[in-house]
Each structure stands twice: as structure tokens, then as C-alpha cells.
mmCIF file of N, CA and C in Angstrom:
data_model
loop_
_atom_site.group_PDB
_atom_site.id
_atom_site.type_symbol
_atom_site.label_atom_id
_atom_site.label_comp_id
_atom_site.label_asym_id
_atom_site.label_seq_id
_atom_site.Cartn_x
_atom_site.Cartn_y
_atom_site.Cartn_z
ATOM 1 N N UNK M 808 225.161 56.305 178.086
ATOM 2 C CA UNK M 808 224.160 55.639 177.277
ATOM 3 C C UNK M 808 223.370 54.677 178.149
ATOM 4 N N UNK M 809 222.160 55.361 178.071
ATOM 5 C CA UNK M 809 221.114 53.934 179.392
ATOM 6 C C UNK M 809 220.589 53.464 178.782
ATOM 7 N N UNK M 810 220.133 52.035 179.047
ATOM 8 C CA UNK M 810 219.760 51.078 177.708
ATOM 9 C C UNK M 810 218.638 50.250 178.678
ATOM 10 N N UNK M 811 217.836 49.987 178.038
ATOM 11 C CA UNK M 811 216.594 48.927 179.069
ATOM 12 C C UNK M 811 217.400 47.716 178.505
ATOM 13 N N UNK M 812 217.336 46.788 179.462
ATOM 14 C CA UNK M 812 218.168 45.449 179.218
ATOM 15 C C UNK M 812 217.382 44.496 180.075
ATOM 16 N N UNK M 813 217.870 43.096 179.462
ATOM 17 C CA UNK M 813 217.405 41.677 180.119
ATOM 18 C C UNK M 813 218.768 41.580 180.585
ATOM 19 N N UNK M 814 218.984 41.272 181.740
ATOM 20 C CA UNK M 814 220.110 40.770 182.035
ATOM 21 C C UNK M 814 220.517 39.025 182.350
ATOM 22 N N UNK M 815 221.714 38.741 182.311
ATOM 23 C CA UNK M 815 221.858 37.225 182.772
ATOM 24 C C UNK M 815 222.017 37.077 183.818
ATOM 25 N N UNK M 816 221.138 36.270 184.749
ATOM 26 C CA UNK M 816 221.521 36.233 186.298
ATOM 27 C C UNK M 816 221.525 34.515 186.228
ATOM 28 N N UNK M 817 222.378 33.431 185.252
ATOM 29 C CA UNK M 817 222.194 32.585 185.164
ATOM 30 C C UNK M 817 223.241 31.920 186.643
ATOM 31 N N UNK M 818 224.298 32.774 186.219
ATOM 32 C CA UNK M 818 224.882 32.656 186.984
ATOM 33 C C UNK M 818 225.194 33.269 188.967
ATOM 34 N N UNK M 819 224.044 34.134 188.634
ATOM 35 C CA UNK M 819 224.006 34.865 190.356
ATOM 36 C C UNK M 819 222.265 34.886 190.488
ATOM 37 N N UNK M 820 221.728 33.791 190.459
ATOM 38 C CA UNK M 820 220.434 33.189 190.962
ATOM 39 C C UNK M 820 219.871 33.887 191.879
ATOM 40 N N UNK M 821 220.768 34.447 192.981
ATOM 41 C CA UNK M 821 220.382 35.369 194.009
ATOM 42 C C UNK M 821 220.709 36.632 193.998
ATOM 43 N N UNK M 822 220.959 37.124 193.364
ATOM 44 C CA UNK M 822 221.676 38.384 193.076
ATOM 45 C C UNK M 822 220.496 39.538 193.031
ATOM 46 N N UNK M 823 220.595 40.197 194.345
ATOM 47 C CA UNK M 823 219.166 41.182 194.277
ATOM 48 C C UNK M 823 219.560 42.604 194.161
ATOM 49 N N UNK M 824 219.358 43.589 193.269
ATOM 50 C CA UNK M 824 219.482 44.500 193.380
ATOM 51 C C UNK M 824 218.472 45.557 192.986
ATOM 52 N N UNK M 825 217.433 44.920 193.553
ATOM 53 C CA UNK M 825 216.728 46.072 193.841
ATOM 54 C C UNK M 825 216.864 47.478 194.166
ATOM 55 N N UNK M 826 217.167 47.620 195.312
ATOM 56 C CA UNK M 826 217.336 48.419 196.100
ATOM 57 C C UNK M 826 218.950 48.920 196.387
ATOM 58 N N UNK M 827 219.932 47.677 196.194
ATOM 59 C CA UNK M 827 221.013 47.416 196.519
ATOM 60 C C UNK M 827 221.827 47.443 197.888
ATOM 61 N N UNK M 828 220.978 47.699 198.781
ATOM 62 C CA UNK M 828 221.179 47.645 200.026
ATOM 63 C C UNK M 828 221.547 45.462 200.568
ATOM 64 N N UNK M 829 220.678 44.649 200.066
ATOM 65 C CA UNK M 829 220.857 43.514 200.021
ATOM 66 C C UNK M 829 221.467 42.916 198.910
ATOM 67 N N UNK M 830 222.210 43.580 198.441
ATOM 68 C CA UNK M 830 222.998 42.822 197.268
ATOM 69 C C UNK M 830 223.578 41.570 197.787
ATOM 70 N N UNK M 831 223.383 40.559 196.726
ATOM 71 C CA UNK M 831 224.210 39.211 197.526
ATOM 72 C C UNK M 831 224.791 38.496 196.526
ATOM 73 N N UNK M 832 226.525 38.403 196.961
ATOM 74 C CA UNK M 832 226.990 38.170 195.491
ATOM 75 C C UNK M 832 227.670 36.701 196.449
ATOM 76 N N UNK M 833 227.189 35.915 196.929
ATOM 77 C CA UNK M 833 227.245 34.924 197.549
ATOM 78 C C UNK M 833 228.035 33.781 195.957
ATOM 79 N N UNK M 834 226.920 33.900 194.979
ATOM 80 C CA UNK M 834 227.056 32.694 193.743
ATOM 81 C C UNK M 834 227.753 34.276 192.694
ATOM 82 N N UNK M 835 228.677 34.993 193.208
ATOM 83 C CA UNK M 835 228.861 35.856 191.929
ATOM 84 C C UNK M 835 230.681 36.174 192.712
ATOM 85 N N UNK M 836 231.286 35.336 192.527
ATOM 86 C CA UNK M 836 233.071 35.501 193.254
ATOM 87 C C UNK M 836 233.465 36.713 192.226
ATOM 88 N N UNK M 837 233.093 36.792 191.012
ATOM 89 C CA UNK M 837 234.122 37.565 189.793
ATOM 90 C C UNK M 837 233.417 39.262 189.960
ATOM 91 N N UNK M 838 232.079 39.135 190.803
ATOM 92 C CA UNK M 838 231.692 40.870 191.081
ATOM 93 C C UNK M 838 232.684 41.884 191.112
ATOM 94 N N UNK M 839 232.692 42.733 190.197
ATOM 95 C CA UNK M 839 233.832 43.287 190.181
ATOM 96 C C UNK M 839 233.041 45.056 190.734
ATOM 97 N N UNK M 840 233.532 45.692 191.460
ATOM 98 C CA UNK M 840 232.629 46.983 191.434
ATOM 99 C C UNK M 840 233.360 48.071 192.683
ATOM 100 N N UNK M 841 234.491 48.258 192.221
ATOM 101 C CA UNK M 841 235.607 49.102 192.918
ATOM 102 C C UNK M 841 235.216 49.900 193.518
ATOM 103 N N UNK M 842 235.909 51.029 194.405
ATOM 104 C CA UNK M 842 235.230 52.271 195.149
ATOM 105 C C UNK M 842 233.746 52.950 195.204
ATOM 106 N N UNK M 843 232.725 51.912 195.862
ATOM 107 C CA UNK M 843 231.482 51.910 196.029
ATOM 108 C C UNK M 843 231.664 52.112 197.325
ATOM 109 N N UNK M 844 231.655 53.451 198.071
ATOM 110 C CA UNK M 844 231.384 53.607 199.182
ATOM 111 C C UNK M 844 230.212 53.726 199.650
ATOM 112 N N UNK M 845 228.943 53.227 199.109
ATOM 113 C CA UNK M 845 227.895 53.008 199.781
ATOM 114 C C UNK M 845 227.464 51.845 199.619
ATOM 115 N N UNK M 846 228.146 50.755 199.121
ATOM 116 C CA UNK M 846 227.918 50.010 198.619
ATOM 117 C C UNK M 846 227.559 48.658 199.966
ATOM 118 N N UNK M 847 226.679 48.174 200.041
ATOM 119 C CA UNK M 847 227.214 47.490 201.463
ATOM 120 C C UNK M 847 227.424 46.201 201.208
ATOM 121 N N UNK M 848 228.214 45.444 201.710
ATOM 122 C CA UNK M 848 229.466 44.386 201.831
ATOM 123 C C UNK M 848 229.116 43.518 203.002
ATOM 124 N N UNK M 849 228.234 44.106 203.644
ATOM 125 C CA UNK M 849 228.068 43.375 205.133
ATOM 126 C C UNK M 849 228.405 41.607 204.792
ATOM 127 N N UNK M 850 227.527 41.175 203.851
ATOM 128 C CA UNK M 850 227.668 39.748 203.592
ATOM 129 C C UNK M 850 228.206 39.468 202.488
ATOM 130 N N UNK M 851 229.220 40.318 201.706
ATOM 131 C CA UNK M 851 229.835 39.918 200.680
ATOM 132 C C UNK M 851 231.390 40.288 200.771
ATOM 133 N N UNK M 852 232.233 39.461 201.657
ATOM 134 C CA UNK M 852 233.053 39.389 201.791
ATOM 135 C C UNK M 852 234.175 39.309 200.833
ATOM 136 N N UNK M 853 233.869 38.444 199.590
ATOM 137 C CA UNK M 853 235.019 38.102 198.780
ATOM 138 C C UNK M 853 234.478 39.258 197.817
ATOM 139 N N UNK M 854 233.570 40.495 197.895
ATOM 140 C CA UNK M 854 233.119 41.322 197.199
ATOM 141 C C UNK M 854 234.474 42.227 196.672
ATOM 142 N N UNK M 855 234.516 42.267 195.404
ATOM 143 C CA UNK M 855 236.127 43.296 194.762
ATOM 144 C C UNK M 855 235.363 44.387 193.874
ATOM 145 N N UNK M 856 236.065 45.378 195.065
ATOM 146 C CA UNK M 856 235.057 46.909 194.712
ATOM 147 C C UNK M 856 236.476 47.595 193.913
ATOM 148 N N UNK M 857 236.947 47.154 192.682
ATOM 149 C CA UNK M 857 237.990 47.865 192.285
ATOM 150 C C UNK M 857 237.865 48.721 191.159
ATOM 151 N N UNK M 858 237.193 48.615 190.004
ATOM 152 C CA UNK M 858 237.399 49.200 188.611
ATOM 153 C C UNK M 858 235.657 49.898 188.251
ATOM 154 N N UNK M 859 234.876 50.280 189.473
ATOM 155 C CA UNK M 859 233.487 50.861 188.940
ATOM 156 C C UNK M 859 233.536 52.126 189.838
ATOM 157 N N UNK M 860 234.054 53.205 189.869
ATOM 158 C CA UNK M 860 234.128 54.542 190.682
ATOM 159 C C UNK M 860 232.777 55.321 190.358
ATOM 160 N N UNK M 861 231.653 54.472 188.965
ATOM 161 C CA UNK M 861 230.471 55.843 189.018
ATOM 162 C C UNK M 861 229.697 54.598 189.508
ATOM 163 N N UNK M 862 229.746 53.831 189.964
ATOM 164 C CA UNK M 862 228.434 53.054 190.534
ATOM 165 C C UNK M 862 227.475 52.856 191.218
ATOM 166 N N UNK M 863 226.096 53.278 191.049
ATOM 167 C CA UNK M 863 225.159 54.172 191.793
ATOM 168 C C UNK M 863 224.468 53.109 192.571
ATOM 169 N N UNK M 864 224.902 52.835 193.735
ATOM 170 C CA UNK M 864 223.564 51.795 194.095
ATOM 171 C C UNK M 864 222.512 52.308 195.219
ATOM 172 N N UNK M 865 222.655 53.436 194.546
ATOM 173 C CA UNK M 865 221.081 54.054 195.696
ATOM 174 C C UNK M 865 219.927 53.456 195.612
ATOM 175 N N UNK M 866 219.561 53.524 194.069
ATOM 176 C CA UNK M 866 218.520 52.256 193.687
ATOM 177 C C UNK M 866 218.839 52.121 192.319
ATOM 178 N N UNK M 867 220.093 51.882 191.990
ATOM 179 C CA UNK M 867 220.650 51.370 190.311
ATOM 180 C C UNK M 867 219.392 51.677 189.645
ATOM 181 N N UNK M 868 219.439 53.681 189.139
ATOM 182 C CA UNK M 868 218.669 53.593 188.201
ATOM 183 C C UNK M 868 220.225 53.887 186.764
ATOM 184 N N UNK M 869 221.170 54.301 186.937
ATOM 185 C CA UNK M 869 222.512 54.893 186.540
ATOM 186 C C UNK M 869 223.438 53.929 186.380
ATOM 187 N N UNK M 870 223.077 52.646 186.898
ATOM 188 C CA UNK M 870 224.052 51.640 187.412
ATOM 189 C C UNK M 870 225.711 51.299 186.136
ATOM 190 N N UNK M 871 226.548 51.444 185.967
ATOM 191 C CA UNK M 871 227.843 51.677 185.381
ATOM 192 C C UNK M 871 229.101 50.519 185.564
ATOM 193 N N UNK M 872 228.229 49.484 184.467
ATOM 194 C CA UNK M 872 229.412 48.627 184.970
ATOM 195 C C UNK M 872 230.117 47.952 183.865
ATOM 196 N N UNK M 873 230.740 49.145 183.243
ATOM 197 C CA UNK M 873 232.045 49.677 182.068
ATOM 198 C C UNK M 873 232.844 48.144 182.470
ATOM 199 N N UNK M 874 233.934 48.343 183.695
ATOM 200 C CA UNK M 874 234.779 47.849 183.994
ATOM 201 C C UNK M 874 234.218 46.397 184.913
ATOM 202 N N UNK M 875 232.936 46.297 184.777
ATOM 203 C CA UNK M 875 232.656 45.041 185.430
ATOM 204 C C UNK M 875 232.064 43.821 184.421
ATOM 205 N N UNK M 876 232.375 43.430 183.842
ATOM 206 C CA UNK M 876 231.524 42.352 182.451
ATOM 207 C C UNK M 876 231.091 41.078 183.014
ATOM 208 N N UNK M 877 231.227 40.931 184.531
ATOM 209 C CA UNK M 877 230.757 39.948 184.968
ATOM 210 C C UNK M 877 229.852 40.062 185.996
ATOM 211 N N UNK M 878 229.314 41.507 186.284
ATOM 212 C CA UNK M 878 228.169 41.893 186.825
ATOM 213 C C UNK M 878 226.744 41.387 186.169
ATOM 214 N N UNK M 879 226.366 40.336 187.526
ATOM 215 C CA UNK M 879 224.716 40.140 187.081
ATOM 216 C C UNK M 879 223.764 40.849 187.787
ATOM 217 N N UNK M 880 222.944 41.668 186.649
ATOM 218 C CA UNK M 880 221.783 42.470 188.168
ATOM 219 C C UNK M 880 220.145 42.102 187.277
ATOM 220 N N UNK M 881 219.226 41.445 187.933
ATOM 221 C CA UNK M 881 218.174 41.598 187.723
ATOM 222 C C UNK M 881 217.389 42.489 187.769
ATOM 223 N N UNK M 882 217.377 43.738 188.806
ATOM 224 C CA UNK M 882 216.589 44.961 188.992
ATOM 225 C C UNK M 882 217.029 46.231 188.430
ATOM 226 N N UNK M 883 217.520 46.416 187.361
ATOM 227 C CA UNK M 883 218.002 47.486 186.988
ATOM 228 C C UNK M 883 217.523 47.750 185.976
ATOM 229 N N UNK M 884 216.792 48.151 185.239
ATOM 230 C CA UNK M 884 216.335 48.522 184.008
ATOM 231 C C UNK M 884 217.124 49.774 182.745
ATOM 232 N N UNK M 885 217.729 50.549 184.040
ATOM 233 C CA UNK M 885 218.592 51.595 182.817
ATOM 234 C C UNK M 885 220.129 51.058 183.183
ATOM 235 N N UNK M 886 220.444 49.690 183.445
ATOM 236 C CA UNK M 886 222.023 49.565 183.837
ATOM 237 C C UNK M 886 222.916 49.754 181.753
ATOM 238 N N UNK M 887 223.882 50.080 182.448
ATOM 239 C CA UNK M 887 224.576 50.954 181.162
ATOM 240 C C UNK M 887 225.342 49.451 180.734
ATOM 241 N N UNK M 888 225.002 48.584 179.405
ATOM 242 C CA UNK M 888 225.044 47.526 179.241
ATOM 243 C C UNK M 888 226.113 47.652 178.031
ATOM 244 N N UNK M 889 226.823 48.861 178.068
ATOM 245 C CA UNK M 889 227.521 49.055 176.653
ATOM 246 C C UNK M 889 228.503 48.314 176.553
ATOM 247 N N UNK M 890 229.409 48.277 177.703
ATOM 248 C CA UNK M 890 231.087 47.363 178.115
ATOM 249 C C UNK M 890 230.401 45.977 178.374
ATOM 250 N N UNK M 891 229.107 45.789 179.060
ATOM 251 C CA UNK M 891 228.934 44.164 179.101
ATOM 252 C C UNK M 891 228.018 43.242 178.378
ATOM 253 N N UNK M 892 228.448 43.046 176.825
ATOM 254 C CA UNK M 892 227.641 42.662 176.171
ATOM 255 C C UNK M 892 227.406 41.125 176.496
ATOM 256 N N UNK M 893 228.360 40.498 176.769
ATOM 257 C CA UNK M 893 228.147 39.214 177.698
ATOM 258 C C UNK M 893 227.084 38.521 178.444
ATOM 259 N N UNK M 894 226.807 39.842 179.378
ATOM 260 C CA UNK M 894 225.836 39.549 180.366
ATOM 261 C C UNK M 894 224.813 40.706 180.344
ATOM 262 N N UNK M 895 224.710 41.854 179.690
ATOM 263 C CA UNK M 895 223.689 42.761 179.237
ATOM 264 C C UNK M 895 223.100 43.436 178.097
ATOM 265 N N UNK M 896 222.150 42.472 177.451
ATOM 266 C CA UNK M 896 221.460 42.903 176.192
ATOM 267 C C UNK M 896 220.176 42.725 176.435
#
């Protein structure tokens, strides 16, 4: 289910995912987004890639973050906001 959404980035101010190549979860410790092997980490060290196995960040048009409710993304327009009503309506 892809849903156009506003998301909350109240809490990850910097949080770019455009593209997702510069993702920066610098102000986001609780990112939760498991076996993302393309996912790049270069500068997100305390990054926990555990509970999101469909997570597309080629350019998050699919983006799937069921098991993440504390994922903030500003650039995503079809992110699947069904599991995170919290932070995606």
C-alpha cells in the first residue's frame, strides 16, 4: 500500500533522503532499517539495519518501513506509512 505522506522530520532535522545515498541519521539514534545492503552507512555509524529486508533506497520511491516506526524521511512521497502512523500521515 503506497500512500503520499507528510512526514515528521521533527526529530531528524537533517535527515536527507533524497536520493539516499547521503542519508544522515546523525539526530535519528532509534533508525531502525535492517539488511539494507545498499544502504550506505559511511557516516552513520550507530545506524541499526535490523527489521526492514524490503527497503529500497535507490531513490525511496517503495520505501518499507513496516518494522521501523521511528523512521523520519522527508523525500519520499510513496514511503509505505501503514506500520508508522506516528511519524507517517
Amino acid at each position: 500500500m503506497l500512500l503520499t505522506v507528510q512526514t515528521n522530520v521533527t526529530d531528524c532535522p537533517d535527515l536527507n533522503v533524497t536520493d539516499c545515498p547521503d542519508l544522515n541519521v546523525t539526530d535519528c539514534p532509534d533508525l531502525n532499517v535492517t539488511d539494507c545492503p545498499d544502504l550506505n552507512v559511511t557516516d552513520c555509524p550507530d545506524l541499526n539495519v535490523t527489521d526492514c529486508p524490503d527497503l529500497n533506497v535507490t531513490d525511496c520511491p517503495d520505501l518499507n518501513v513496516t518494522d521501523c516506526p521511528d523512521l523520519n524521511v522527508t523525500d519520499c512521497p510513496d514511503l509505505n506509512a501503514t506500520d508508522c502512523p506516528d511519524q507517517c500521515y
